[in-house]
Amino acid sequence: MWLKTHSRFFRTAAACMVLLFSVSSLLSAQEQNAVVIDPADSPAEIVRKAANVVPSRRQFDWQRQELTAFLHYGVNTYTGREWGDGTESPAVFRPAALDADQWIRELKAAGFKCAILTCKHHDGFCLWPSAYTEHSVKHAPWKDGKGDVVREVSDACRKYGMSFGIYLSPWDRNSRLYGTEAYNDYFVKQLTELLTQYGKVSEVWFDGACGEGANGRKQEYDFVRWYSLIRRLQPDAVIAVMGPDVRWVGTETGRGRETEWSVVPKDNLDPEAIAEHSQKEVLTAPVGDMRGQDLGSRKVIEKAKSLVWYPAEIDVSIRPGWFYHADQDSKVKSPKELMDIYFTSVGMNGVLLLNLPPDKEGRLAKGDVESLRGFRRLYDTTFAHNLLSGARVRCRLSDGKAGNVIDGDYDTSVRPELKGGKAVFLFRTKRPVTFNVLSVQEDIRRGQRVEAFSLEVKDAGGKWKEVAVGTTVGHKRLLKFPTQTAREVRLTIGQARAVPTFSEIGLYRLVE
Ligand code: FUL
């Protein structure tokens, strides 16, 4: 089923691609998240350019959230399907005790920063009373047709200080307009409702699926128009997946890449457009298959025509399906599995988008809530205290104070001096510490630069022993290794594209 989803995603994404356009919203010089590669650029110049591509403000804010949630909810919750066909009667939508407050309260308590609701999935049923279709909650028995799930979720997000995001499926198997130019107008009207009537929206998630509509026709999506509408109405919102700001990691397993570059080639960018509007943002829809293992190595960027900051989002469901199915109650991922996913998503320079599907009653099911709470307990026990805090830190620095990397504050950082392309941080703790996790964070506002690093501990005989190696770091890289006890550890940056800026370095103990 999921493989099918993937292949459909890419077949249809390819068919629905939009090439390029530029909009006039200004980026400051420091916020340049795209660069043109000149055919005459030497490999060293290309590496230098890559090292200086940085996230836009909205991409940076998005990345710092680390944990975001998906809420798949709609007629499928009641029909037991994953993809509705658009013929479902609104009468099936009858939650007995819809409690959006509970969804958001639990997510907040688990450390999540944003919730993205499927306002409309492929079946076309709208969870808000859209003025432009009858296929919505306004014809559902729930609250006598006066209900609005989007309102309840966005209000709850505001109440708990969470960001709110929308999933609006371009593929609509209900609308009779689908497959005609009028559908793009319809989509713009629906987007406008969602972007203007529910307060701040921080993420807009576009799926690549572009199947046939009720009349057997396919739609050519007007992504260009949608993007510019979003930029105008919600300029801080990132546009994800079939969007220019956030890239789909390429799996739905919760696993990113060991080597995850946020700076990748985007060859559909028009170099002239970037050069001409060098202070302006250039937007594109994603092109091609970005599921490969190597998206941004030196070998790959050398062949690029342009490079952009395009970070990975890792979407995965807490259950086998995206929507709630009672027969999957025994297949909810355990706290340990969620913790593993944290390591392979956030810990691999990505943002986790974990799906929690509300059940037929309209609540997060007991098992899901228990797992979520268990995950949080495990997270807190592991990461509450950096075992390096209070340690003596030695490093040849070009900027900042060495202690900045262990002060728990992402905003204070250091830049080591690179000697022969390498840098070493030496930590000496007051007492021996026992750990099995290394956490390293670059301040990505200064670019993503580390290409290789390793961790060594000094053993009882005074010998250095390597315990972990990694490649890229980016916003966060977590490495697990066999438990060590030591007082002296050293982190070596073996290769970097330019002088990296480190925000935080930590050692932790994960008890599984
Ligand atoms: C896919 C959709 O087809 C699934 O139903 C789900 O919404 C997932 C997040 O994206 O492409």
XYZ file of C-alpha atoms and ligand atoms in Angstrom:
523
model
C 0.000 0.000 0.000
C 2.731 2.395 0.976
C 4.889 1.430 -1.953
C 1.899 2.124 -4.124
C 1.519 5.484 -2.474
C 5.143 6.243 -3.174
C 5.127 5.313 -6.804
C 1.874 7.186 -7.289
C 3.376 10.149 -5.507
C 6.290 10.316 -7.898
C 4.410 9.457 -11.079
C 1.907 12.110 -10.346
C 4.378 14.581 -8.913
C 6.329 14.382 -12.145
C 3.174 15.031 -14.116
C 2.249 17.986 -11.982
C 5.575 19.751 -11.906
C 5.821 23.448 -12.281
C 9.089 24.910 -13.294
C 9.847 28.327 -12.020
C 8.775 31.690 -10.965
C 10.109 34.437 -8.877
C 8.275 36.657 -6.471
C 9.261 39.980 -5.166
C 9.386 39.268 -1.435
C 12.789 40.451 -0.345
C 15.382 38.375 1.406
C 18.237 40.088 3.137
C 21.742 39.356 1.880
C 22.410 37.037 4.845
C 19.281 35.099 4.072
C 20.290 34.031 0.616
C 19.013 30.474 0.409
C 19.860 29.936 -3.256
C 23.013 30.393 -5.298
C 23.855 30.007 -8.977
C 26.781 27.840 -10.012
C 28.718 29.370 -12.853
C 29.978 26.792 -15.374
C 33.442 28.316 -14.862
C 33.351 27.820 -11.076
C 36.116 25.564 -9.781
C 35.152 22.657 -7.483
C 36.577 24.662 -4.556
C 34.410 27.646 -5.465
C 31.316 25.434 -5.650
C 32.074 24.049 -2.175
C 32.537 27.592 -0.889
C 29.201 28.620 -2.390
C 27.437 25.590 -0.888
C 28.869 26.417 2.536
C 27.318 29.873 2.370
C 23.762 28.907 1.453
C 21.612 29.421 4.560
C 17.972 28.831 5.473
C 15.397 31.556 5.035
C 13.956 32.813 8.313
C 10.853 30.675 7.895
C 12.969 27.583 7.143
C 15.099 28.252 10.211
C 12.057 28.653 12.481
C 10.576 25.489 11.021
C 13.768 23.474 11.630
C 14.078 24.612 15.239
C 10.686 23.053 16.044
C 12.135 19.541 15.587
C 8.855 17.807 16.487
C 5.720 18.407 14.431
C 2.552 16.352 14.179
C 0.149 15.290 11.475
C -3.533 14.756 12.270
C -5.160 12.589 9.593
C -8.867 12.821 10.181
C -11.951 12.902 7.957
C -14.494 10.609 6.301
C -11.865 7.854 6.033
C -11.890 7.657 9.842
C -15.497 6.473 9.560
C -15.336 4.351 6.402
C -12.153 2.537 7.360
C -10.365 3.517 4.156
C -7.038 5.203 3.526
C -8.065 6.927 0.318
C -11.730 7.860 0.005
C -13.150 8.029 -3.518
C -15.180 11.199 -3.064
C -18.591 9.496 -3.061
C -18.780 9.305 0.754
C -21.853 10.891 2.255
C -21.140 13.696 4.753
C -23.603 11.757 6.935
C -20.807 9.311 7.829
C -18.930 12.044 9.665
C -20.408 11.722 13.163
C -17.844 11.895 15.975
C -19.535 11.298 19.320
C -17.114 13.356 21.379
C -14.709 15.264 19.141
C -12.115 16.775 21.439
C -9.498 18.797 19.539
C -8.357 20.197 22.875
C -7.232 16.697 23.865
C -5.298 16.219 20.569
C -3.335 19.400 21.012
C -2.935 19.121 24.787
C -1.317 15.690 24.413
C 0.920 16.845 21.580
C 2.020 19.880 23.516
C 2.796 17.794 26.606
C 4.875 15.464 24.423
C 7.008 18.365 23.196
C 5.476 18.872 19.765
C 5.543 22.382 18.383
C 3.146 22.259 15.435
C 0.062 20.296 14.345
C -0.912 19.912 10.704
C -4.536 18.943 10.074
C -5.818 17.197 6.935
C -8.370 19.921 6.225
C -9.213 18.100 2.985
C -7.835 14.717 1.936
C -8.105 13.142 -1.534
C -11.836 12.434 -0.977
C -12.550 16.168 -1.131
C -14.497 16.270 2.161
C -13.775 19.565 3.926
C -13.370 19.665 7.704
C -14.429 23.308 7.630
C -17.685 24.760 6.236
C -16.194 25.971 2.959
C -18.416 28.374 1.060
C -17.373 26.750 -2.209
C -18.566 23.154 -1.812
C -21.418 21.242 -0.212
C -19.065 18.346 0.512
C -18.144 19.369 4.024
C -18.926 19.311 7.727
C -21.855 21.618 7.086
C -23.853 18.601 5.875
C -22.621 16.269 8.584
C -24.729 15.277 11.602
C -21.899 16.428 13.877
C -23.045 19.577 15.705
C -26.044 19.703 13.342
C -23.828 20.871 10.518
C -22.575 23.844 12.552
C -19.204 22.329 13.412
C -15.783 23.361 12.132
C -12.866 21.042 12.904
C -10.328 23.493 11.470
C -11.594 26.139 13.890
C -11.410 23.781 16.868
C -7.875 22.635 16.054
C -6.526 26.109 15.269
C -8.109 27.493 18.464
C -6.600 24.679 20.524
C -3.188 25.330 18.947
C -3.421 28.976 19.945
C -4.528 28.027 23.443
C -1.534 25.730 23.965
C 1.002 27.929 22.159
C 1.471 25.494 19.272
C 1.845 26.328 15.607
C -0.921 25.322 13.241
C -0.474 23.870 9.773
C -2.804 22.825 6.996
C -2.826 19.859 4.623
C -5.017 20.602 1.636
C -4.984 17.812 -0.915
C -4.665 19.087 -4.472
C -6.102 15.777 -5.646
C -9.867 16.018 -5.105
C -11.939 13.002 -6.078
C -15.210 14.744 -5.292
C -15.097 18.116 -7.012
C -16.760 18.208 -10.404
C -14.388 20.992 -11.361
C -11.366 18.727 -11.018
C -9.589 18.356 -14.356
C -10.594 21.823 -15.565
C -8.946 25.220 -15.166
C -11.817 26.220 -12.860
C -10.485 23.752 -10.292
C -7.392 25.892 -9.788
C -9.692 28.830 -8.968
C -11.660 26.613 -6.592
C -8.424 25.555 -4.907
C -7.311 29.179 -4.554
C -10.645 30.049 -2.917
C -10.340 27.174 -0.454
C -6.739 28.043 0.345
C -7.801 31.651 0.871
C -10.470 30.576 3.363
C -7.952 28.519 5.308
C -5.240 31.168 5.192
C -7.465 34.069 6.235
C -10.058 32.720 8.677
C -8.042 30.716 11.178
C -5.200 32.939 12.342
C -1.550 32.207 11.779
C -0.643 29.217 9.630
C 2.951 28.034 9.905
C 3.064 25.196 7.393
C 1.136 24.364 4.237
C 1.579 20.746 3.169
C 0.957 19.797 -0.446
C 0.824 16.194 -1.422
C 2.113 15.195 -4.834
C -0.752 12.835 -5.628
C -2.474 13.846 -8.849
C -4.881 11.084 -9.769
C -8.091 11.126 -11.739
C -11.080 13.066 -10.532
C -14.762 12.088 -10.551
C -14.937 12.771 -14.302
C -11.897 10.648 -15.121
C -9.731 13.659 -15.830
C -6.453 14.708 -14.255
C -5.597 18.189 -13.127
C -2.656 20.367 -13.980
C -2.010 22.034 -10.636
C -1.220 25.719 -10.649
C 1.435 25.535 -7.943
C 2.884 28.897 -8.953
C -0.350 30.662 -8.135
C -0.813 28.791 -4.873
C 2.693 29.551 -3.657
C 2.390 33.264 -4.315
C -0.995 33.323 -2.566
C 0.537 31.662 0.499
C 3.493 34.063 0.509
C 1.079 36.994 0.334
C -1.398 35.791 2.973
C 0.890 33.896 5.343
C 4.452 35.006 4.610
C 5.926 33.067 7.552
C 4.469 29.711 6.488
C 6.736 27.092 4.964
C 5.355 25.211 1.971
C 6.223 21.558 2.282
C 6.733 18.539 0.052
C 5.233 19.779 -3.232
C 6.595 23.141 -2.199
C 9.770 25.187 -2.265
C 10.714 25.324 1.427
C 10.698 21.799 2.801
C 11.636 18.538 1.054
C 10.035 15.116 1.563
C 12.801 12.866 2.929
C 11.689 10.133 0.551
C 10.399 7.417 2.894
C 7.520 7.011 5.304
C 9.553 4.884 7.718
C 10.728 7.634 10.059
C 14.281 7.308 8.773
C 16.368 10.041 7.249
C 19.863 9.677 5.830
C 23.145 9.183 7.695
C 24.450 11.952 5.449
C 21.696 14.563 5.167
C 22.565 17.776 3.362
C 20.111 20.653 3.549
C 21.911 22.289 0.629
C 21.033 20.445 -2.560
C 21.012 21.129 -6.297
C 17.845 22.517 -7.770
C 18.452 22.571 -11.435
C 15.107 23.917 -12.462
C 16.065 27.288 -11.013
C 16.665 29.776 -13.761
C 20.183 31.145 -13.151
C 19.278 34.401 -14.857
C 16.294 34.883 -12.598
C 18.451 34.410 -9.521
C 21.184 36.690 -10.831
C 18.721 39.355 -11.882
C 16.862 39.303 -8.584
C 19.794 38.385 -6.414
C 18.051 39.856 -3.396
C 14.735 38.253 -4.228
C 13.298 34.921 -3.462
C 13.031 32.414 -6.266
C 10.391 29.750 -5.830
C 10.090 26.435 -7.584
C 8.129 23.270 -7.196
C 10.288 20.214 -6.632
C 11.458 18.425 -9.721
C 12.564 14.867 -10.098
C 13.143 12.103 -7.658
C 14.808 13.224 -4.437
C 14.776 9.800 -2.808
C 18.401 8.896 -3.600
C 20.950 8.367 -0.864
C 23.312 11.109 -1.978
C 21.586 14.433 -2.556
C 24.289 16.922 -1.692
C 27.845 15.524 -1.577
C 30.739 17.341 -3.284
C 30.337 14.960 -6.235
C 26.677 15.885 -6.592
C 26.967 19.654 -6.132
C 29.813 19.856 -8.636
C 27.323 19.037 -11.368
C 24.654 21.467 -10.144
C 23.449 24.555 -11.935
C 22.233 26.103 -8.704
C 22.027 25.186 -5.040
C 19.244 25.822 -2.557
C 18.559 25.317 1.116
C 15.944 22.557 0.977
C 15.784 20.618 4.260
C 14.230 17.210 4.899
C 10.943 16.522 6.662
C 10.380 12.961 7.843
C 6.712 11.966 7.913
C 5.663 8.730 9.542
C 2.525 7.455 11.252
C 2.337 6.131 14.795
C 0.243 3.327 13.265
C 0.525 1.382 10.015
C -2.136 3.623 8.382
C -2.423 7.375 8.140
C -6.079 7.248 9.248
C -7.447 5.539 12.358
C -8.488 1.896 11.992
C -9.548 0.003 15.130
C -7.864 -3.166 13.883
C -4.515 -1.371 14.118
C -4.901 -0.604 17.832
C -2.390 -3.325 18.650
C 0.111 -1.952 16.130
C 0.759 1.444 17.670
C 4.480 2.223 17.788
C 5.965 1.865 21.259
C 7.760 4.685 23.120
C 11.048 2.982 22.251
C 10.146 2.881 18.560
C 9.221 6.572 18.700
C 12.538 7.316 20.380
C 14.367 5.392 17.625
C 12.481 7.505 15.110
C 13.539 10.661 16.949
C 17.166 9.571 16.501
C 16.728 8.776 12.807
C 14.771 11.921 11.967
C 15.630 14.912 14.172
C 18.950 13.226 14.953
C 19.710 13.064 11.237
C 19.223 16.746 10.488
C 15.487 16.494 9.777
C 12.180 17.592 11.245
C 9.903 14.791 12.427
C 6.278 14.912 11.248
C 4.606 12.213 13.330
C 1.025 11.308 12.438
C -1.512 10.706 15.208
C -4.915 9.904 13.744
C -7.943 10.733 15.935
C -10.382 7.819 16.285
C -14.084 7.507 15.430
C -15.094 9.137 18.682
C -12.977 12.145 17.756
C -10.202 11.592 20.293
C -6.634 10.358 20.203
C -6.918 6.697 21.147
C -5.648 5.469 24.512
C -2.764 3.429 23.092
C -1.512 6.341 20.996
C -1.608 8.686 23.975
C 0.245 6.180 26.157
C 2.995 5.816 23.553
C 3.278 9.549 23.131
C 3.596 10.075 26.886
C 6.080 7.206 27.151
C 8.161 8.755 24.389
C 8.256 12.046 26.260
C 9.381 10.350 29.463
C 12.174 8.586 27.601
C 13.156 11.817 25.887
C 13.261 13.751 29.164
C 15.230 11.082 30.986
C 17.765 11.024 28.171
C 18.160 14.657 27.263
C 17.328 16.576 30.440
C 20.987 16.959 31.373
C 24.053 17.411 29.163
C 26.760 15.340 30.858
C 29.344 17.763 29.489
C 27.870 20.756 31.276
C 30.423 22.205 33.665
C 33.277 20.495 31.775
C 36.465 22.292 30.789
C 36.421 22.865 27.029
C 39.561 23.403 24.978
C 39.582 24.325 21.322
C 41.502 26.741 19.081
C 38.820 29.246 18.300
C 38.368 31.815 15.626
C 35.245 33.232 17.251
C 33.146 32.838 20.428
C 33.813 31.299 23.847
C 34.509 27.565 24.052
C 31.939 27.147 26.843
C 29.192 28.284 24.482
C 28.847 24.759 23.101
C 27.792 23.339 26.477
C 25.667 26.190 27.855
C 22.353 24.783 26.633
C 21.702 27.880 24.549
C 21.481 27.363 20.785
C 21.995 31.068 20.184
C 25.499 31.177 21.643
C 28.047 29.480 19.446
C 31.734 29.064 18.606
C 33.747 28.883 15.432
C 36.850 26.718 15.738
C 40.007 27.452 13.835
C 40.535 24.909 11.064
C 44.120 23.636 10.892
C 44.813 21.502 7.866
C 41.048 21.396 7.456
C 40.550 19.945 10.958
C 39.460 21.159 14.383
C 39.460 19.472 17.787
C 37.290 20.072 20.872
C 38.677 18.615 24.072
C 36.339 18.161 27.040
C 37.380 17.279 30.568
C 34.611 16.671 33.079
C 34.940 17.067 36.860
C 34.037 13.435 37.479
C 33.848 10.439 35.113
C 30.592 10.412 33.133
C 28.750 7.467 31.577
C 27.180 8.026 28.178
C 26.180 6.391 24.911
C 24.849 9.323 22.855
C 26.624 12.246 21.213
C 24.644 15.291 20.087
C 26.186 17.933 17.823
C 24.472 21.025 16.439
C 25.667 23.546 13.889
C 24.169 27.011 13.932
C 22.596 26.610 10.511
C 22.143 30.371 10.189
C 25.856 30.222 9.292
C 25.335 27.371 6.846
C 25.781 23.603 6.978
C 29.482 22.796 6.748
C 30.679 19.709 8.631
C 31.482 16.747 6.364
C 33.156 14.339 8.797
C 33.593 14.113 12.557
C 34.526 11.568 15.181
C 34.351 11.106 18.934
C 37.126 9.587 21.030
C 37.357 8.821 24.728
C 40.503 8.532 26.822
C 40.622 5.086 28.349
C 41.989 4.142 31.781
C 45.455 3.645 30.284
C 45.443 7.171 28.830
C 44.913 6.012 25.238
C 42.441 7.648 22.869
C 39.807 5.273 21.549
C 37.384 6.155 18.745
C 33.777 5.410 19.705
C 31.685 7.088 17.010
C 32.044 8.615 13.558
C 29.656 10.715 11.519
C 29.484 12.723 8.326
C 27.051 15.641 8.163
C 25.741 17.511 11.214
C 23.391 20.358 10.242
C 20.778 21.370 12.792
C 21.248 18.215 14.893
C 23.160 14.973 14.609
C 22.737 12.257 17.216
C 25.006 9.231 17.324
C 24.462 6.178 19.521
C 27.343 3.920 20.526
C 28.216 1.342 23.202
C 28.148 2.856 26.698
C 31.402 4.550 27.757
C 32.661 5.930 31.036
C 35.339 8.610 30.796
C 36.476 12.018 31.992
C 38.187 13.129 28.824
C 36.587 13.073 25.392
C 37.528 14.706 22.160
C 35.446 15.629 19.162
C 37.415 15.975 15.941
C 36.049 17.735 12.906
C 37.852 15.846 10.181
C 36.479 17.687 7.173
C 34.346 20.751 6.582
C 33.277 22.916 3.636
C 34.323 26.054 5.529
C 34.709 26.989 9.199
C 31.620 25.544 10.912
C 29.698 27.307 13.676
C 28.747 25.067 16.605
C 25.804 25.876 18.828
C 25.748 22.882 21.146
C 27.698 19.692 21.784
C 26.430 17.170 24.317
C 26.847 13.702 25.757
C 23.844 11.810 27.084
C 22.857 8.432 28.395
C 19.971 6.610 26.772
C 18.585 3.856 28.978
C 16.600 1.433 26.829
C 0.314 10.585 0.849
C -1.205 10.449 0.846
O -1.653 9.763 -0.311
C -1.520 9.688 2.110
O -2.874 9.364 2.216
C -1.083 10.538 3.294
O -1.875 11.717 3.366
C 0.409 10.884 3.166
C 0.908 11.813 4.228
O 0.671 11.450 1.902
O 0.824 11.002 -0.314
